[in-house]
mmCIF file of C-alpha atoms in Angstrom:
data_model
loop_
_atom_site.group_PDB
_atom_site.id
_atom_site.type_symbol
_atom_site.label_atom_id
_atom_site.label_comp_id
_atom_site.label_asym_id
_atom_site.label_seq_id
_atom_site.Cartn_x
_atom_site.Cartn_y
_atom_site.Cartn_z
ATOM 1 C CA MET A 1171 109.103 104.391 86.001
ATOM 2 C CA PHE A 1172 110.040 107.538 88.117
ATOM 3 C CA GLU A 1173 112.876 108.367 89.515
ATOM 4 C CA LEU A 1174 113.423 110.936 92.317
ATOM 5 C CA ASP A 1175 117.037 112.060 92.912
ATOM 6 C CA LYS A 1176 116.838 114.275 96.202
ATOM 7 C CA VAL A 1177 114.118 115.883 95.600
ATOM 8 C CA THR A 1178 112.806 118.873 97.954
ATOM 9 C CA PHE A 1179 110.177 121.118 97.906
ATOM 10 C CA ARG A 1180 109.670 124.555 99.943
ATOM 11 C CA ALA A 1181 107.061 126.627 100.195
ATOM 12 C CA GLY A 1182 108.691 130.204 101.342
ATOM 13 C CA SER A 1183 110.743 129.345 104.502
ATOM 14 C CA ARG A 1184 108.852 125.508 105.344
ATOM 15 C CA THR A 1185 110.324 122.849 103.690
ATOM 16 C CA LEU A 1186 107.258 120.247 102.930
ATOM 17 C CA LEU A 1187 109.902 117.451 101.656
ATOM 18 C CA ALA A 1188 113.311 117.205 102.674
ATOM 19 C CA PRO A 1189 115.488 115.555 99.885
ATOM 20 C CA LEU A 1190 113.828 112.192 98.743
ATOM 21 C CA SER A 1191 115.159 109.293 96.590
ATOM 22 C CA LEU A 1192 112.779 107.139 95.337
ATOM 23 C CA GLN A 1193 112.218 104.706 92.385
ATOM 24 C CA LEU A 1194 108.383 103.676 91.500
ATOM 25 C CA LYS A 1195 107.935 100.954 89.584
ATOM 26 C CA PRO A 1196 105.408 100.418 87.371
ATOM 27 C CA GLY A 1197 102.641 97.756 86.840
ATOM 28 C CA CYS A 1198 101.844 97.765 90.374
ATOM 29 C CA ILE A 1199 100.324 99.241 93.571
ATOM 30 C CA THR A 1200 102.297 101.971 95.835
ATOM 31 C CA GLY A 1201 100.616 103.426 98.426
ATOM 32 C CA LEU A 1202 101.720 106.725 100.237
ATOM 33 C CA LEU A 1203 100.546 107.031 103.647
ATOM 34 C CA GLY A 1204 101.525 109.584 106.734
ATOM 35 C CA HIS A 1205 99.943 111.897 108.604
ATOM 36 C CA ASN A 1206 98.422 114.853 107.938
ATOM 37 C CA GLY A 1207 101.125 117.155 106.641
ATOM 38 C CA SER A 1208 103.514 114.630 105.792
ATOM 39 C CA GLY A 1209 104.128 115.617 102.317
ATOM 40 C CA LYS A 1210 102.046 112.520 100.384
ATOM 41 C CA SER A 1211 99.619 115.296 98.576
ATOM 42 C CA THR A 1212 103.387 116.980 97.535
ATOM 43 C CA LEU A 1213 104.838 114.540 96.386
ATOM 44 C CA LEU A 1214 101.982 113.374 94.224
ATOM 45 C CA LYS A 1215 102.026 116.818 92.715
ATOM 46 C CA LEU A 1216 105.476 116.852 92.040
ATOM 47 C CA LEU A 1217 104.891 113.555 89.952
ATOM 48 C CA ALA A 1218 101.807 115.102 88.013
ATOM 49 C CA ARG A 1219 103.708 118.168 87.389
ATOM 50 C CA GLN A 1220 101.109 119.905 89.576
ATOM 51 C CA HIS A 1221 104.551 121.498 91.838
ATOM 52 C CA SER A 1222 108.364 121.792 90.481
ATOM 53 C CA PRO A 1223 110.763 120.837 92.941
ATOM 54 C CA SER A 1224 113.062 123.376 94.751
ATOM 55 C CA SER A 1225 116.003 121.232 94.390
ATOM 56 C CA GLY A 1226 116.662 117.697 92.871
ATOM 57 C CA ASP A 1227 115.458 115.807 89.665
ATOM 58 C CA ILE A 1228 112.681 113.767 89.158
ATOM 59 C CA ARG A 1229 112.600 111.567 85.825
ATOM 60 C CA TYR A 1230 109.688 109.452 84.111
ATOM 61 C CA GLN A 1231 111.215 106.969 81.954
ATOM 62 C CA GLU A 1232 114.384 108.070 82.267
ATOM 63 C CA GLN A 1233 113.492 111.657 81.053
ATOM 64 C CA ARG A 1234 113.203 114.698 83.319
ATOM 65 C CA LEU A 1235 109.671 115.991 83.900
ATOM 66 C CA ALA A 1236 110.599 119.186 82.945
ATOM 67 C CA ASN A 1237 111.248 117.968 79.505
ATOM 68 C CA TRP A 1238 107.934 116.574 78.625
ATOM 69 C CA SER A 1239 105.614 118.516 76.732
ATOM 70 C CA ALA A 1240 102.272 118.340 78.457
ATOM 71 C CA ARG A 1241 100.362 116.207 75.999
ATOM 72 C CA ALA A 1242 102.870 113.872 75.935
ATOM 73 C CA PHE A 1243 102.978 113.409 79.682
ATOM 74 C CA ALA A 1244 99.225 113.513 79.923
ATOM 75 C CA ARG A 1245 99.405 110.219 77.401
ATOM 76 C CA GLN A 1246 102.217 108.635 80.105
ATOM 77 C CA VAL A 1247 100.226 109.745 83.337
ATOM 78 C CA ALA A 1248 96.875 110.606 84.594
ATOM 79 C CA TYR A 1249 96.491 112.404 87.770
ATOM 80 C CA LEU A 1250 93.205 112.730 90.010
ATOM 81 C CA PRO A 1251 93.380 115.228 93.181
ATOM 82 C CA GLN A 1252 91.871 114.978 96.362
ATOM 83 C CA HIS A 1253 89.108 117.786 95.556
ATOM 84 C CA PRO A 1254 87.858 117.118 91.426
ATOM 85 C CA PRO A 1255 86.816 120.192 89.834
ATOM 86 C CA LEU A 1256 83.242 120.670 89.533
ATOM 87 C CA THR A 1257 80.952 118.648 86.879
ATOM 88 C CA ASP A 1258 78.455 120.674 86.791
ATOM 89 C CA GLY A 1259 76.161 119.764 83.706
ATOM 90 C CA LEU A 1260 78.139 117.121 82.753
ATOM 91 C CA THR A 1261 76.988 113.890 81.738
ATOM 92 C CA VAL A 1262 78.840 110.282 82.993
ATOM 93 C CA ARG A 1263 80.053 109.671 79.465
ATOM 94 C CA GLU A 1264 80.397 113.286 78.497
ATOM 95 C CA LEU A 1265 83.525 113.164 81.431
ATOM 96 C CA VAL A 1266 84.977 110.359 80.526
ATOM 97 C CA ALA A 1267 85.194 111.504 77.146
ATOM 98 C CA LEU A 1268 86.990 114.573 78.710
ATOM 99 C CA GLY A 1269 89.969 111.950 79.074
ATOM 100 C CA ARG A 1270 90.447 111.732 75.409
ATOM 101 C CA TYR A 1271 92.412 115.333 75.247
ATOM 102 C CA PRO A 1272 95.433 114.582 75.140
ATOM 103 C CA TRP A 1273 95.043 112.453 72.413
ATOM 104 C CA HIS A 1274 93.093 114.770 69.686
ATOM 105 C CA GLY A 1275 93.481 118.442 71.653
ATOM 106 C CA PRO A 1276 91.570 121.426 71.202
ATOM 107 C CA LEU A 1277 91.008 121.185 67.599
ATOM 108 C CA GLY A 1278 91.044 117.314 66.595
ATOM 109 C CA ARG A 1279 88.329 115.325 65.663
ATOM 110 C CA PHE A 1280 86.714 112.505 68.076
ATOM 111 C CA SER A 1281 87.562 109.818 66.467
ATOM 112 C CA HIS A 1282 86.198 106.449 66.470
ATOM 113 C CA ASP A 1283 89.186 104.900 68.506
ATOM 114 C CA ASP A 1284 88.262 107.850 71.435
ATOM 115 C CA GLN A 1285 84.595 106.500 71.540
ATOM 116 C CA GLN A 1286 85.976 102.869 71.881
ATOM 117 C CA HIS A 1287 88.491 103.947 74.745
ATOM 118 C CA VAL A 1288 85.245 105.873 76.318
ATOM 119 C CA GLU A 1289 82.881 102.697 76.271
ATOM 120 C CA GLN A 1290 85.824 100.503 77.729
ATOM 121 C CA ALA A 1291 86.553 102.678 80.264
ATOM 122 C CA ILE A 1292 82.982 102.635 80.889
ATOM 123 C CA GLU A 1293 82.510 99.305 80.953
ATOM 124 C CA ARG A 1294 85.355 98.476 82.609
ATOM 125 C CA THR A 1295 84.067 100.487 86.174
ATOM 126 C CA GLY A 1296 80.556 99.313 85.609
ATOM 127 C CA LEU A 1297 79.058 102.543 84.878
ATOM 128 C CA SER A 1298 77.465 101.353 81.816
ATOM 129 C CA SER A 1299 73.264 101.665 83.051
ATOM 130 C CA LEU A 1300 74.886 105.089 84.425
ATOM 131 C CA SER A 1301 76.806 106.462 81.495
ATOM 132 C CA HIS A 1302 74.346 109.101 80.180
ATOM 133 C CA ALA A 1303 73.161 110.315 84.400
ATOM 134 C CA ALA A 1304 74.458 113.654 85.486
ATOM 135 C CA VAL A 1305 77.381 113.245 87.262
ATOM 136 C CA ASN A 1306 76.501 115.688 90.219
ATOM 137 C CA TYR A 1307 73.306 113.148 91.448
ATOM 138 C CA LEU A 1308 75.391 110.177 91.153
ATOM 139 C CA SER A 1309 76.529 108.804 94.548
ATOM 140 C CA GLY A 1310 80.278 109.156 95.969
ATOM 141 C CA GLY A 1311 81.341 105.767 94.967
ATOM 142 C CA GLU A 1312 79.745 105.966 91.528
ATOM 143 C CA ARG A 1313 81.389 109.434 91.333
ATOM 144 C CA GLN A 1314 84.182 108.268 92.105
ATOM 145 C CA ARG A 1315 84.086 104.910 89.949
ATOM 146 C CA ALA A 1316 83.476 107.927 86.963
ATOM 147 C CA TRP A 1317 86.357 109.797 87.509
ATOM 148 C CA LEU A 1318 88.373 106.349 87.622
ATOM 149 C CA ALA A 1319 86.984 105.683 83.934
ATOM 150 C CA MET A 1320 87.434 109.616 82.565
ATOM 151 C CA LEU A 1321 91.429 108.726 83.656
ATOM 152 C CA LEU A 1322 91.065 104.612 81.904
ATOM 153 C CA ALA A 1323 89.961 106.600 78.793
ATOM 154 C CA GLN A 1324 93.483 108.973 79.178
ATOM 155 C CA ASN A 1325 94.566 105.108 78.393
ATOM 156 C CA SER A 1326 97.963 106.213 80.591
ATOM 157 C CA ARG A 1327 100.592 103.826 82.331
ATOM 158 C CA PHE A 1328 100.465 105.476 85.343
ATOM 159 C CA MET A 1329 97.506 106.984 87.624
ATOM 160 C CA LEU A 1330 98.164 109.160 90.738
ATOM 161 C CA LEU A 1331 95.611 109.243 93.071
ATOM 162 C CA ASP A 1332 94.617 111.577 95.969
ATOM 163 C CA GLU A 1333 92.953 110.198 98.744
ATOM 164 C CA PRO A 1334 90.089 108.536 96.164
ATOM 165 C CA THR A 1335 87.924 107.346 99.164
ATOM 166 C CA SER A 1336 88.233 110.008 101.633
ATOM 167 C CA ALA A 1337 84.620 111.026 101.166
ATOM 168 C CA LEU A 1338 83.482 107.610 101.157
ATOM 169 C CA ASP A 1339 82.007 104.692 103.819
ATOM 170 C CA VAL A 1340 83.503 102.207 104.217
ATOM 171 C CA ALA A 1341 81.645 99.838 102.040
ATOM 172 C CA HIS A 1342 82.483 102.353 98.961
ATOM 173 C CA GLN A 1343 86.056 102.683 100.060
ATOM 174 C CA LEU A 1344 86.532 99.202 99.928
ATOM 175 C CA GLN A 1345 84.886 98.978 96.398
ATOM 176 C CA VAL A 1346 86.495 101.483 94.979
ATOM 177 C CA LEU A 1347 90.006 100.193 95.812
ATOM 178 C CA GLN A 1348 89.075 97.008 94.866
ATOM 179 C CA LEU A 1349 88.349 98.347 91.431
ATOM 180 C CA ILE A 1350 91.578 99.922 91.394
ATOM 181 C CA ARG A 1351 93.082 96.546 92.279
ATOM 182 C CA GLN A 1352 91.975 95.139 89.236
ATOM 183 C CA LEU A 1353 92.507 97.366 86.941
ATOM 184 C CA CYS A 1354 96.031 97.282 88.018
ATOM 185 C CA ASP A 1355 96.247 93.459 87.396
ATOM 186 C CA GLU A 1356 93.907 93.505 83.934
ATOM 187 C CA LEU A 1357 95.608 96.407 82.467
ATOM 188 C CA GLN A 1358 99.520 96.230 84.167
ATOM 189 C CA LEU A 1359 98.773 100.029 85.062
ATOM 190 C CA GLY A 1360 101.540 101.302 87.556
ATOM 191 C CA VAL A 1361 98.982 103.182 90.497
ATOM 192 C CA ILE A 1362 100.331 105.592 93.125
ATOM 193 C CA ILE A 1363 97.859 106.574 95.896
ATOM 194 C CA VAL A 1364 97.324 108.660 98.852
ATOM 195 C CA LEU A 1365 95.536 106.716 101.303
ATOM 196 C CA HIS A 1366 95.103 107.117 105.653
ATOM 197 C CA ASP A 1367 93.581 103.975 106.253
ATOM 198 C CA VAL A 1368 97.090 101.730 106.696
ATOM 199 C CA ASN A 1369 94.959 98.625 106.631
ATOM 200 C CA LEU A 1370 93.258 98.903 103.964
ATOM 201 C CA ALA A 1371 96.178 100.189 102.505
ATOM 202 C CA SER A 1372 98.183 97.007 103.362
ATOM 203 C CA ARG A 1373 95.484 94.714 101.392
ATOM 204 C CA ILE A 1374 95.606 96.688 97.720
ATOM 205 C CA CYS A 1375 99.110 97.644 97.517
ATOM 206 C CA ASP A 1376 102.248 96.211 96.611
ATOM 207 C CA ASP A 1377 104.497 98.586 97.764
ATOM 208 C CA ILE A 1378 104.384 100.815 100.713
ATOM 209 C CA ILE A 1379 105.654 104.245 100.690
ATOM 210 C CA ALA A 1380 105.531 106.119 104.574
ATOM 211 C CA LEU A 1381 106.567 110.278 105.010
ATOM 212 C CA ARG A 1382 106.656 112.072 108.398
ATOM 213 C CA GLN A 1383 107.075 115.594 108.204
ATOM 214 C CA GLY A 1384 108.243 115.525 104.981
ATOM 215 C CA GLN A 1385 110.898 112.793 105.449
ATOM 216 C CA LEU A 1386 110.737 109.275 103.984
ATOM 217 C CA VAL A 1387 110.599 106.624 107.098
ATOM 218 C CA PHE A 1388 109.442 103.626 105.607
ATOM 219 C CA GLN A 1389 109.855 102.062 102.013
ATOM 220 C CA GLY A 1390 108.968 98.224 101.460
ATOM 221 C CA THR A 1391 106.017 95.882 101.562
ATOM 222 C CA PRO A 1392 103.064 95.379 103.239
ATOM 223 C CA ALA A 1393 103.950 93.036 105.425
ATOM 224 C CA ASP A 1394 107.049 94.625 106.505
ATOM 225 C CA LEU A 1395 105.039 97.945 107.367
ATOM 226 C CA LEU A 1396 102.714 96.187 109.702
ATOM 227 C CA GLN A 1397 105.237 95.621 112.680
ATOM 228 C CA PRO A 1398 104.348 97.501 116.132
ATOM 229 C CA ALA A 1399 107.791 99.225 116.118
ATOM 230 C CA GLN A 1400 107.385 100.637 112.439
ATOM 231 C CA LEU A 1401 103.889 101.775 113.009
ATOM 232 C CA THR A 1402 104.661 103.652 116.244
ATOM 233 C CA ALA A 1403 107.721 105.293 114.310
ATOM 234 C CA LEU A 1404 105.248 106.516 111.650
ATOM 235 C CA TYR A 1405 102.111 107.549 113.609
ATOM 236 C CA GLY A 1406 104.036 108.963 116.392
ATOM 237 C CA VAL A 1407 101.318 106.638 119.035
ATOM 238 C CA PRO A 1408 101.587 103.320 120.187
ATOM 239 C CA MET A 1409 100.411 100.509 118.078
ATOM 240 C CA GLN A 1410 100.180 96.940 117.601
ATOM 241 C CA THR A 1411 98.788 94.112 115.490
ATOM 242 C CA LEU A 1412 96.987 91.506 115.306
ATOM 243 C CA PHE A 1413 95.801 88.639 113.310
ATOM 244 C CA ALA A 1414 91.963 88.119 112.189
ATOM 245 C CA PRO A 1415 91.148 85.047 111.688
ATOM 246 C CA GLY A 1416 91.435 83.829 107.706
ATOM 247 C CA SER A 1417 93.727 86.828 107.340
ATOM 248 C CA ALA A 1418 96.821 86.631 105.900
ATOM 249 C CA LEU A 1419 98.071 90.031 106.854
ATOM 250 C CA PRO A 1420 97.419 91.213 110.762
ATOM 251 C CA LEU A 1421 95.503 94.268 111.222
ATOM 252 C CA ALA A 1422 97.022 97.371 113.129
ATOM 253 C CA PHE A 1423 95.498 99.531 115.587
ATOM 254 C CA ILE A 1424 95.962 101.790 118.736
ATOM 255 C CA GLU A 1425 97.560 100.398 121.762
#
């Protein structure tokens, strides 16, 4: 698991993340919620070793992140930023194959085992018919599935996802989130995902962590979060909830 002990992050004179102590469990989906600028992406980048804490300590599997080699850490934790790099000229299969880099390195031979992981990742994400298609010409939802396939090929135990549905319409948002839920359940992956939509998050996440102005304001289950007082404190506007027919959880809305 990930453990954070009084972690802060500052950029110049600004404190983007106040002292934060957390434990993030494997084998489940943890959603990071909060308004823009609340520190969600900063926290994810700290977990991904894209940033170093200004103070405090982060451990993974009881070992400080700074003590992991880049290659060993990449075999454990896969990270998808909010704005992935360009994929000019790459096919789906070529993009997914990049996920095997931590296992064979720059000079290693692409092995039969590597090939199997690539094929399994493509199949699990429903991209077999598009494996030779250029990534640039995929729809937004297909492109996100291709990036998820690359992370799957990496064969890590945690996936860190920064707003993977931000550029998608509602239908494709739901498809991508359902795929993430399925992969978590089938492969016992730990997933930490930054989301904006509290209603979508509550339906795919096991746990929710909510930040406001860099401070932890909530940690618990979706059911515990979907209370008017909790939502109002998180978003700073009056919020209410109501139950839709056949729904186990209420829907949140601005009052």
